[in-house]
């Protein structure tokens, strides 16, 4: 009889990680515990995901191992961590330190090159130089010592040995320059990591942090973490939907561009599926939650970006293997140099110039920065190995809306019902003799105060044709249908096809051809009768032709469009 799988997945934040090596230290510390089956540590997301056997290890043991490794786990129970917002003060301090170190480094290097610095250093007592080196490099030396006590060799170990060797031969200026390079490298690495974290934080900021629950007919505002599947949440106009679920009641226009990329809003009504982080306007909804938190579509997008760094590229694995063997080899070469030449200065030079930091650290940081930069631009890369594979791609499949197009609809067609004999009255009232222009003028006037994206497209089309908009009276927005207003004595209604269902007189309107072209349609009715159709379509981005040419020059042979 097979034993049931009792393993559990625990996710918790880990604070204090500043570099790729930090994640490796945390991962080794957790992996050494009995009962731990798998560990993933993510630098950008500042978290660890552990699969464990709860009968052999608990969270407190894991927390203790992480704390012993020199990092911090908050005392609260493990849960889906809320990403910390950027701390402007901390970033300002880092920026200041970077400027200071950069300025000092520039003075030292340029001064040494010009020979102006030598006179100063010769007059400075060597104990003062030692103190400067030790104070400037204290954070680095502390990490190296902590790793050495645990039997670990990190990227700064070799440079620290070089610094000590330089001090031993009396070259404290050289040691100081090396320390400044290490600190400046740490700052650049930390700055790049913070920018990568910023991509995840920017995504997280799009989601609401609170929800309005409907309990026994009473609305109660609660933190998002307290919402459970099956709960009913109320979303008012101008608010974002906090969960994935199905609309129980209400009608509203929902902007789903954050999830689907579709510029045209969704007309939500009972039975419509809606998603977290999408914006409700022109109505309110009661939504029954089906997925909450990290289980929502938006939550999975965030998780994808957070965990992208776990998909390591081959060049990253090569860098790790290189560092593991390179550091001992360099130490051996330095020892051999001392044995053969008995020259401490030459030995120190070997240790200083042979550091592998650039190779070992630049590769994963470059991958992380690239993934983060892509996420800020709407490009989700699942990991380093996929980014590396991208260089070999010769086929590109492109989405249309928001990718090739601007995501801003514009009126492309105006269809007037041929039987609209009353247009002579419309022409007299509007002063526009062309029926299509007169129809557009009335529709734009009725939509004058509407916040719907298609309403802006109608108003823009009227402005482009120099049509003078009228002042609408008795304006009314009807969720799920459109708008109604009185313009120049006419009762004007503009909205979806559902408007026609309310008309007592049915007129055959050939709109199928426009729908086949993927255009969004607005039906216009005057005094309760169908009068015409306004068709809106997305516009091509002006940089698309150049981008297509660039793709072909990069070796892409096939470019295909995928669109609904």
XYZ file of C-alpha atoms in Angstrom:
564
model
C 0.000 0.000 0.000
C 1.442 3.365 -1.065
C 1.840 6.106 1.479
C -0.047 9.312 0.860
C 2.014 12.336 -0.096
C 2.197 14.485 3.048
C 4.568 17.143 1.724
C 3.569 20.776 2.136
C 4.485 23.940 0.263
C 5.505 26.874 2.433
C 6.158 30.358 1.069
C 7.621 33.134 3.200
C 9.559 36.407 2.814
C 13.319 36.565 3.324
C 14.745 40.013 4.010
C 18.322 41.188 3.693
C 19.236 39.538 0.385
C 21.205 41.927 -1.827
C 22.891 39.697 -4.404
C 22.654 36.378 -6.181
C 25.082 34.811 -3.702
C 22.670 35.689 -0.891
C 20.024 33.473 -2.470
C 22.528 30.657 -2.723
C 23.420 30.993 0.969
C 19.763 30.886 1.991
C 19.088 27.937 -0.287
C 22.005 25.942 1.120
C 20.987 26.729 4.716
C 17.425 25.501 4.167
C 18.401 22.499 2.049
C 20.649 21.211 4.850
C 17.632 20.645 7.125
C 16.235 17.077 7.268
C 12.748 16.888 5.830
C 13.262 19.635 3.246
C 12.500 18.227 -0.209
C 12.957 21.270 -2.475
C 13.915 24.922 -2.089
C 13.620 27.917 -4.376
C 14.861 31.347 -3.303
C 14.004 34.430 -5.336
C 16.062 37.598 -5.121
C 13.694 40.021 -6.870
C 10.627 38.794 -4.952
C 12.553 38.538 -1.651
C 10.986 35.202 -0.792
C 11.609 31.475 -0.476
C 9.368 28.615 -1.507
C 10.003 25.348 0.346
C 8.470 21.911 -0.113
C 8.869 19.935 3.102
C 7.720 16.997 5.157
C 5.904 18.579 8.153
C 6.556 15.470 10.253
C 10.318 16.071 10.117
C 10.739 19.846 9.920
C 8.627 22.881 10.801
C 8.654 26.548 9.871
C 10.490 27.643 13.008
C 13.400 25.342 12.157
C 13.568 26.817 8.673
C 13.382 30.312 10.050
C 16.219 29.547 12.453
C 18.391 28.236 9.615
C 17.808 31.380 7.585
C 18.539 33.624 10.578
C 21.749 31.688 11.278
C 22.807 32.266 7.662
C 22.585 36.009 8.316
C 19.183 36.889 6.865
C 15.822 37.735 8.379
C 12.398 36.084 8.222
C 9.486 38.107 9.693
C 7.922 36.492 12.763
C 4.420 36.289 11.271
C 3.108 32.951 10.077
C 4.059 31.920 6.531
C 1.604 33.086 3.910
C 1.568 34.644 0.496
C 3.882 37.571 1.214
C 2.868 41.114 0.482
C 5.690 42.767 -1.395
C 7.192 45.686 0.436
C 6.841 49.011 -1.278
C 9.989 50.804 -2.316
C 11.562 52.862 0.428
C 12.526 56.270 -0.983
C 14.735 57.045 2.029
C 16.743 53.836 1.614
C 17.109 54.438 -2.095
C 18.303 57.987 -1.419
C 20.963 56.677 0.964
C 22.116 54.146 -1.630
C 22.285 56.846 -4.271
C 24.282 59.109 -1.967
C 26.714 56.306 -1.143
C 27.112 55.545 -4.832
C 27.897 59.170 -5.639
C 30.371 59.424 -2.748
C 32.177 56.198 -3.648
C 32.228 57.163 -7.311
C 33.718 60.558 -6.517
C 36.342 59.090 -4.169
C 37.228 56.418 -6.699
C 37.598 59.006 -9.450
C 39.871 61.137 -7.263
C 42.009 58.150 -6.290
C 42.405 56.746 -9.809
C 42.960 60.086 -11.546
C 45.216 61.316 -8.749
C 47.315 58.157 -8.922
C 47.556 58.439 -12.699
C 48.699 62.075 -12.519
C 51.098 61.371 -9.671
C 49.399 63.993 -7.514
C 48.087 61.430 -5.064
C 51.448 59.872 -4.307
C 52.715 62.821 -2.255
C 49.647 62.666 -0.029
C 49.774 58.918 0.522
C 53.459 58.991 1.405
C 52.812 61.485 4.179
C 49.813 59.560 5.534
C 50.817 57.098 8.293
C 50.170 53.472 7.329
C 47.880 52.809 10.345
C 45.557 55.533 9.011
C 45.545 53.831 5.588
C 44.747 50.489 7.191
C 41.848 52.055 9.090
C 40.483 53.627 5.888
C 40.625 50.287 4.087
C 39.015 48.346 6.936
C 36.235 50.896 7.500
C 35.422 51.209 3.794
C 35.407 47.439 3.295
C 33.788 46.427 6.600
C 30.477 45.184 5.073
C 32.355 43.132 2.482
C 34.846 41.690 4.977
C 32.019 40.802 7.367
C 30.228 38.796 4.672
C 33.447 37.054 3.651
C 34.249 36.149 7.267
C 30.734 34.892 7.901
C 30.918 32.716 4.797
C 34.385 31.434 5.739
C 33.160 30.346 9.182
C 30.540 28.239 7.406
C 33.102 26.775 5.018
C 31.828 28.798 2.063
C 33.716 30.719 -0.597
C 31.965 33.735 -2.115
C 32.863 36.016 -5.006
C 34.422 38.635 -2.711
C 36.620 36.080 -0.953
C 39.335 36.314 -3.580
C 39.321 40.115 -3.680
C 39.434 40.240 0.118
C 42.507 38.031 0.075
C 44.004 40.413 -2.471
C 43.251 43.360 -0.189
C 44.922 41.636 2.775
C 47.892 40.728 0.608
C 48.223 44.348 -0.556
C 48.098 45.549 3.037
C 50.719 42.967 4.011
C 53.181 44.354 1.473
C 52.458 47.957 2.474
C 50.345 48.905 -0.568
C 47.364 50.260 1.320
C 46.451 52.607 -1.557
C 46.046 49.611 -3.873
C 43.990 47.861 -1.205
C 41.807 50.969 -0.844
C 41.160 51.152 -4.595
C 40.198 47.451 -4.661
C 37.809 47.987 -1.724
C 36.207 50.944 -3.489
C 35.725 48.816 -6.597
C 34.072 46.103 -4.506
C 31.759 48.574 -2.776
C 30.884 50.280 -6.036
C 30.159 46.882 -7.581
C 27.921 46.016 -4.633
C 26.066 49.281 -5.050
C 25.513 48.715 -8.779
C 24.328 45.177 -8.099
C 21.946 46.328 -5.365
C 20.644 49.140 -7.555
C 19.976 46.723 -10.426
C 18.242 44.299 -8.081
C 16.010 47.073 -6.719
C 15.019 48.013 -10.239
C 14.124 44.392 -10.962
C 12.068 44.290 -7.764
C 10.392 47.504 -8.870
C 8.844 45.694 -11.849
C 7.071 43.266 -9.510
C 6.073 46.060 -7.134
C 4.638 48.103 -9.996
C 2.544 45.119 -11.044
C 1.399 44.532 -7.471
C 0.320 48.159 -7.136
C -2.258 47.603 -9.897
C -4.300 45.282 -7.667
C -6.651 46.609 -4.944
C -5.653 45.885 -1.362
C -9.191 45.931 0.081
C -12.571 44.489 -0.875
C -16.152 45.373 -0.027
C -17.913 42.175 1.114
C -21.687 41.778 1.101
C -22.711 39.975 4.320
C -26.377 39.648 5.306
C -27.243 42.601 3.096
C -24.586 44.818 4.679
C -21.407 45.994 2.914
C -18.243 45.493 4.972
C -14.802 46.673 3.844
C -12.093 44.116 4.679
C -8.439 43.497 3.717
C -8.121 41.476 0.542
C -6.526 38.565 2.457
C -9.832 37.930 4.265
C -11.823 37.309 1.075
C -12.604 33.631 0.464
C -13.952 31.816 -2.624
C -17.738 32.010 -2.579
C -17.873 35.455 -0.958
C -19.812 38.202 -2.721
C -17.946 41.475 -3.282
C -19.464 44.790 -4.313
C -17.585 46.922 -6.837
C -18.641 50.522 -7.411
C -17.910 52.791 -10.406
C -14.257 53.800 -10.578
C -13.081 50.848 -8.442
C -11.017 47.817 -9.399
C -12.389 44.309 -9.085
C -10.443 42.534 -6.286
C -11.137 38.892 -7.293
C -11.699 36.586 -10.246
C -15.354 35.634 -10.323
C -18.782 35.769 -11.952
C -21.162 38.721 -11.910
C -24.284 37.935 -9.836
C -26.110 41.219 -10.369
C -25.618 44.649 -11.819
C -24.399 45.987 -15.127
C -21.231 47.950 -15.816
C -18.485 48.641 -18.291
C -15.235 46.883 -17.360
C -11.803 47.867 -18.672
C -9.873 44.569 -18.875
C -6.788 45.913 -20.643
C -4.579 45.090 -17.630
C -5.359 41.375 -18.073
C -6.362 40.780 -21.676
C -4.677 43.746 -23.374
C -7.987 44.399 -25.148
C -8.640 48.119 -25.561
C -12.395 47.713 -26.060
C -14.211 47.561 -22.699
C -16.407 44.647 -21.677
C -20.101 45.159 -20.996
C -20.536 43.042 -17.855
C -23.912 41.686 -16.765
C -25.117 38.705 -14.684
C -23.162 35.605 -15.730
C -20.145 37.517 -17.097
C -16.737 36.356 -15.871
C -14.542 39.185 -14.603
C -10.946 39.359 -13.395
C -9.021 40.958 -10.554
C -7.285 44.327 -11.176
C -9.768 45.321 -13.920
C -11.541 48.682 -13.672
C -15.313 49.128 -13.376
C -17.029 52.201 -14.799
C -20.554 53.244 -15.776
C -22.255 50.950 -13.273
C -21.715 48.736 -10.253
C -21.428 44.964 -9.857
C -21.900 42.231 -7.294
C -19.298 39.545 -8.017
C -19.089 36.074 -6.496
C -15.431 35.290 -5.862
C -14.036 32.142 -7.459
C -10.286 32.806 -7.179
C -8.635 35.186 -4.730
C -5.128 36.473 -4.050
C -2.327 34.577 -5.779
C -4.848 32.216 -7.413
C -6.343 34.950 -9.600
C -5.205 35.461 -13.171
C -3.468 38.677 -12.135
C -1.873 36.915 -9.153
C -0.459 34.241 -11.441
C 1.031 36.943 -13.681
C 2.815 38.428 -10.642
C 4.009 34.975 -9.596
C 5.330 34.362 -13.107
C 7.425 37.534 -12.958
C 8.595 36.833 -9.393
C 9.800 33.328 -10.145
C 11.245 34.024 -13.578
C 14.785 34.070 -12.186
C 14.502 30.380 -11.209
C 14.576 29.426 -14.894
C 18.309 29.805 -15.181
C 19.978 30.200 -18.549
C 22.830 27.923 -19.568
C 25.266 30.832 -19.382
C 24.237 31.353 -15.729
C 24.909 27.704 -14.880
C 28.244 28.023 -16.691
C 29.086 31.081 -14.567
C 28.264 29.173 -11.369
C 30.439 26.214 -12.358
C 33.230 28.547 -13.451
C 33.238 30.371 -10.100
C 33.240 27.134 -8.118
C 36.481 25.958 -9.748
C 38.090 29.283 -10.557
C 38.532 30.626 -7.029
C 40.528 27.620 -5.717
C 42.628 27.580 -8.903
C 43.551 31.256 -8.499
C 44.436 30.704 -4.847
C 46.661 27.808 -5.928
C 48.357 29.919 -8.617
C 48.992 32.675 -6.066
C 50.535 30.157 -3.665
C 52.691 28.720 -6.443
C 53.830 32.235 -7.374
C 54.975 32.864 -3.826
C 56.812 29.531 -3.650
C 58.643 30.059 -6.937
C 59.473 33.751 -6.639
C 59.165 34.478 -2.923
C 57.675 37.790 -4.007
C 54.784 38.943 -1.857
C 53.958 41.806 -4.231
C 53.617 39.457 -7.224
C 51.469 37.116 -5.132
C 49.198 39.988 -4.107
C 48.944 41.078 -7.759
C 47.745 37.607 -8.785
C 45.011 37.667 -6.157
C 43.863 41.181 -7.039
C 43.722 41.012 -10.826
C 42.296 37.486 -11.115
C 38.941 38.150 -9.424
C 35.961 36.502 -11.153
C 33.307 38.817 -9.746
C 32.438 40.321 -13.097
C 31.806 36.921 -14.667
C 30.104 35.278 -11.695
C 27.818 38.158 -10.726
C 27.242 40.127 -13.920
C 25.561 37.229 -15.727
C 22.680 36.539 -13.310
C 22.215 40.239 -12.555
C 22.037 41.005 -16.289
C 19.393 38.296 -16.679
C 17.409 39.597 -13.717
C 17.601 43.187 -14.939
C 16.488 42.174 -18.435
C 13.482 40.267 -17.108
C 12.514 43.187 -14.873
C 12.909 45.734 -17.663
C 10.745 43.588 -19.924
C 8.026 43.302 -17.278
C 7.828 47.083 -16.937
C 7.191 47.260 -20.685
C 4.518 44.574 -20.667
C 6.837 41.751 -21.803
C 6.674 38.691 -19.526
C 9.751 36.433 -19.758
C 9.476 33.170 -17.821
C 13.176 32.976 -17.029
C 16.770 33.339 -18.114
C 16.838 30.213 -20.255
C 13.921 31.537 -22.328
C 15.640 34.894 -22.732
C 18.739 33.079 -23.957
C 16.688 30.948 -26.377
C 15.038 34.076 -27.771
C 18.256 34.916 -29.618
C 17.733 31.811 -31.781
C 14.091 32.525 -32.683
C 13.195 32.690 -36.377
C 9.382 32.792 -35.983
C 7.479 35.564 -34.183
C 3.764 35.425 -33.366
C 2.376 38.874 -32.592
C -0.809 39.898 -30.816
C -2.670 42.817 -32.387
C -4.378 44.931 -29.721
C -1.956 47.023 -27.701
C 1.001 45.443 -29.526
C 0.691 46.382 -33.174
C -2.057 48.879 -32.444
C -2.303 51.820 -30.058
C -5.205 50.358 -28.101
C -7.199 53.547 -28.758
C -10.274 53.056 -30.966
C -11.113 55.498 -33.749
C -14.283 55.795 -35.838
C -13.636 54.145 -39.197
C -17.129 53.739 -40.714
C -20.446 55.589 -40.500
C -23.461 53.682 -41.806
C -26.784 55.525 -42.191
C -30.117 53.697 -42.474
C -31.387 54.410 -45.997
C -35.014 54.705 -44.857
C -34.226 57.571 -42.473
C -36.360 60.113 -44.303
C -36.434 62.379 -41.272
C -32.823 63.352 -41.895
C -34.033 66.515 -43.557
C -35.150 67.601 -40.098
C -31.792 66.533 -38.662
C -29.952 68.526 -41.340
C -32.048 71.576 -40.610
C -31.421 71.267 -36.850
C -27.668 70.612 -37.062
C -26.834 72.676 -40.134
C -25.025 69.652 -41.605
C -26.309 68.505 -44.980
C -24.383 65.234 -45.187
C -26.464 62.526 -43.421
C -23.422 60.656 -42.066
C -21.894 63.860 -40.679
C -25.228 64.882 -39.168
C -25.554 61.458 -37.511
C -22.032 61.764 -36.107
C -22.761 65.265 -34.806
C -25.853 64.101 -32.883
C -24.093 60.992 -31.539
C -21.039 62.962 -30.370
C -23.292 65.548 -28.704
C -25.170 62.792 -26.851
C -21.834 61.235 -25.798
C -20.421 64.582 -24.683
C -20.306 63.672 -20.978
C -19.794 59.925 -21.293
C -16.618 58.335 -19.877
C -16.781 55.281 -22.150
C -13.636 54.761 -24.323
C -15.785 54.530 -27.457
C -17.482 57.813 -26.528
C -14.081 59.515 -26.692
C -13.585 57.979 -30.150
C -16.920 59.460 -31.298
C -16.058 62.908 -29.927
C -12.610 62.751 -31.548
C -14.142 61.898 -34.925
C -16.481 64.891 -34.633
C -13.597 67.225 -33.769
C -11.540 65.913 -36.697
C -14.467 66.810 -39.019
C -14.872 70.273 -37.412
C -18.393 69.483 -36.265
C -19.827 71.756 -33.590
C -21.183 69.718 -30.678
C -24.538 70.606 -29.123
C -25.333 70.843 -25.442
C -27.139 67.606 -24.470
C -30.104 67.729 -22.103
C -31.375 65.027 -19.752
C -28.174 63.043 -20.189
C -28.415 59.481 -18.840
C -25.901 56.631 -18.868
C -27.608 53.233 -19.044
C -25.233 50.430 -17.896
C -25.095 47.649 -20.453
C -26.885 49.686 -23.103
C -25.289 53.078 -23.675
C -26.315 56.697 -23.250
C -29.497 58.688 -23.824
C -29.831 62.456 -24.190
C -31.975 65.084 -25.881
C -30.123 66.988 -28.615
C -31.713 69.691 -30.786
C -35.158 68.329 -30.000
C -34.268 64.709 -30.851
C -34.158 61.843 -28.366
C -30.703 60.409 -29.185
C -29.569 56.987 -27.943
C -26.091 55.602 -28.605
C -24.951 52.200 -27.439
C -24.703 48.473 -27.955
C -26.890 46.193 -30.064
C -29.124 45.723 -27.037
C -30.576 49.149 -27.845
C -32.260 47.666 -30.904
C -34.061 45.112 -28.753
C -35.842 47.978 -27.024
C -36.960 49.617 -30.257
C -40.614 49.088 -31.248
C -39.705 49.396 -34.941
C -37.119 46.920 -36.191
C -34.995 47.945 -39.153
C -32.635 45.651 -41.019
C -29.153 47.064 -40.446
C -26.303 45.303 -42.326
C -23.751 45.324 -39.537
C -22.481 41.743 -39.909
C -19.793 42.745 -42.419
C -18.395 45.316 -40.004
C -18.348 42.792 -37.149
C -16.528 40.299 -39.365
C -13.739 42.865 -39.725
C -13.340 42.898 -35.938
C -14.748 46.380 -35.464
C -16.702 47.576 -32.420
C -20.146 48.922 -33.257
C -22.193 51.733 -31.757
C -25.852 51.829 -32.766
C -27.520 55.246 -32.987
C -31.294 55.642 -32.528
C -33.330 58.835 -33.000
C -36.739 59.186 -31.367
C -36.967 55.462 -30.787
C -35.982 54.424 -34.322
C -32.669 52.953 -35.571
C -30.815 55.638 -37.535
C -27.317 54.362 -38.157
C -24.113 52.652 -36.990
C -20.714 54.008 -35.997
C -17.897 51.448 -36.374
C -14.696 51.840 -34.355
C -11.381 50.096 -34.943
C -7.935 50.233 -33.455
C -5.133 52.185 -35.153
C -1.721 50.879 -36.132
C 1.278 52.090 -34.154
C 3.491 54.307 -36.336
C 6.652 52.419 -35.295
C 5.321 48.992 -36.373
C 6.756 48.976 -39.942
C 10.241 49.816 -38.621
C 9.916 47.153 -35.888
C 8.949 44.525 -38.471
C 11.972 45.466 -40.594
C 14.211 45.231 -37.505
C 12.894 41.743 -36.719
C 13.670 40.591 -40.235
C 17.214 41.982 -39.996
C 17.656 39.997 -36.765
C 16.984 36.790 -38.705
C 13.263 36.299 -38.078
C 11.923 34.626 -41.206
C 8.238 34.219 -40.354
C 6.059 36.873 -38.690
C 2.445 35.926 -38.044
C -0.475 37.830 -36.513
C -2.552 36.133 -33.817
C -5.774 37.999 -33.075
C -9.382 37.273 -32.247
